[in-house]
């Protein structure tokens, strides 16, 4: 019989100890004792946190991580739930939450044709589309998707590209037929 799946929150990448020294998750596994002095607080907002070492003997166990003992403050950079909500609100519909993941919807893009012109994506013509030379215009949808992708990259950088945090994000191919894991997309 399989173990029930554990409910998991996101990991906090940096903490401060009682001396106001900053530590990442690697400090948890320092032997014989971690170098930090308790109590620990979230580096992003100062809430109380605790450390949990990983268990190499349990394949379902997470790696060593810090976890919150109380809710993050509203402006904490390490509150994935709140930052994800802001990401969805600012995305102009290019990021959606579906099946527990945040998905970047990639719009169709124009591709250069072999004769030097521009091949249009399938579908109706865009109103106000220009012809001629100069830089190609970027559709509003493509620009918004690029801005959303940049915000996702910044968010993941704050979490040090933690594999479980990266797994929260995917990109959806322009035709909507395929989801691309974020680590392959970016």
C-alpha atoms as one frame of an Amber mdcrd trajectory, in Angstrom:
protein
   0.000   0.000   0.000   1.413   3.389  -1.009   1.974   6.177   1.475  -0.530
   9.030   1.332   0.901  12.021  -0.476   2.166  14.673   1.947   0.887  18.232
   1.669   3.859  20.386   0.884   4.470  24.100   0.932   7.262  25.910  -0.826
  10.728  26.055   0.594  12.219  29.225   2.020  15.656  29.671   0.428  17.251
  32.075   2.952  16.918  32.587   6.690  18.499  34.779   9.335  19.571  33.430
  12.692  19.663  35.108  16.131  22.988  36.815  15.191  21.350  38.173  11.968
  23.641  36.000   9.827  22.116  34.724   6.568  22.036  31.018   5.695  20.796
  28.998   2.743  19.428  25.448   2.856  22.901  23.898   2.732  23.545  25.028
   6.321  20.954  22.535   7.602  23.128  19.536   6.778  26.418  20.834   8.232
  27.796  18.186  10.611  28.041  17.788  13.562  25.733  20.783  14.102  24.419
  23.498  11.790  26.260  26.836  12.106  23.166  28.934  12.769  21.895  30.016
  16.163  18.166  29.609  16.746  15.623  31.193  16.498  15.494  31.377  12.701
  13.480  33.885  10.686  12.534  34.179   7.017  15.011  36.444   5.214  12.128
  37.919   3.194   9.767  39.009   5.965  11.109  38.030   9.384   8.503  35.428
  10.373   9.575  32.480  12.507  10.805  29.422  10.589  12.278  26.064  11.433
  14.699  23.723   9.669  13.977  20.176   8.564  16.861  17.956   7.449  16.250
  15.644   4.503  16.035  11.892   4.887  18.070  10.028   2.277  16.545   6.719
   3.440  12.989   7.789   2.543  12.435   8.169  -1.226   9.297  10.283  -0.595
  11.180  12.694   1.646  12.072  16.210   0.594  15.597  17.480   0.718  16.624
  19.682   3.629  14.535  22.839   3.820  13.279  25.676   5.975   9.545  25.929
   6.615   7.337  28.666   8.021   5.772  28.465  11.466   3.301  31.291  10.756
   1.960  32.965   7.599   4.308  35.118   5.533   3.829  38.870   5.645   2.020
  40.314   2.583   5.171  41.645   0.881   7.452  38.631   1.438   9.430  37.665
  -1.646   9.415  34.014  -0.493   5.618  33.666  -0.328   5.016  31.710  -3.536
   1.237  31.718  -3.124   1.012  35.504  -2.928   3.625  36.088  -5.639   1.878
  33.594  -7.893  -1.404  35.453  -7.411   0.274  38.751  -8.338   1.806  37.050
 -11.385  -1.600  35.854 -12.591  -3.175  39.282 -11.982  -0.415  41.114 -13.907
  -0.187  38.624 -16.771  -3.048  39.934 -18.896  -4.339  36.379 -19.227  -1.030
  34.903 -20.421  -0.540  32.969 -17.158  -3.304  30.744 -15.812  -3.544  28.346
 -12.880  -4.622  24.888 -14.002  -4.257  21.492 -12.316  -2.107  22.954  -9.533
   0.378  24.575 -11.915   0.868  28.061 -13.230   0.959  27.879 -17.031   2.365
  30.447 -19.415   0.260  30.473 -22.586   2.582  31.066 -25.524   0.920  32.941
 -28.400   1.608  32.079 -32.052   4.550  34.013 -33.447   5.307  35.265 -36.922
   8.222  33.513 -38.599  10.434  34.838 -41.370   9.572  33.291 -44.731  12.282
  31.917 -47.006  11.724  34.744 -49.523  12.562  37.437 -46.928   8.947  38.281
 -46.117   7.066  37.385 -42.953   4.941  34.281 -42.724   1.748  35.000 -40.821
   0.568  32.639 -38.092  -2.568  30.686 -38.962  -5.809  32.423 -38.130  -7.520
  35.705 -38.917  -5.447  38.720 -39.951  -4.511  41.115 -37.182  -6.213  44.472
 -37.399  -3.765  47.275 -38.117  -0.968  44.928 -39.239   1.758  46.805 -41.063
   3.749  45.713 -44.048   7.119  46.908 -45.270  10.559  47.084 -43.728  11.749
  47.999 -40.294  11.461  46.044 -37.095   8.657  43.562 -36.925   5.863  44.613
 -34.612   5.291  42.427 -31.578   1.682  41.629 -30.864   0.334  42.820 -27.541
  -0.279  39.190 -26.556   3.311  38.191 -27.405   4.686  41.183 -25.508   2.573
  40.319 -22.480   3.711  36.667 -22.635   7.358  37.764 -22.780   6.835  40.056
 -19.770   5.128  37.198 -17.884   7.988  34.808 -18.719  10.449  37.403 -17.392
   8.440  37.687 -14.132   8.440  33.890 -13.760  12.218  33.767 -14.263  12.684
  36.485 -11.609  10.412  34.619  -9.200  12.288  31.353  -9.730  15.625  33.135
  -9.286  14.403  34.328  -5.871  13.731  30.686  -4.985  17.157  29.658  -6.390
  15.455  27.546  -9.072  14.425  25.026  -6.456  13.233  21.953  -8.418   9.910
  21.743  -6.562   9.245  25.427  -7.175  10.215  25.134 -10.863   7.805  22.177
 -11.154   4.973  24.608 -10.280   5.396  26.245 -13.727   4.925  25.094 -17.311
   4.506  26.735 -20.689   1.747  25.802 -23.108   2.758  25.558 -26.767   1.072
  28.056 -29.127  -1.298  25.426 -30.484  -2.327  24.472 -26.929  -1.630  20.808
 -27.634   1.415  20.395 -25.426   2.630  21.544 -22.026   6.351  22.140 -21.762
   7.969  21.768 -18.322   9.544  25.082 -17.332  13.086  23.667 -17.084  12.818
  22.650 -20.772  11.062  25.832 -21.903  13.435  28.329 -20.327
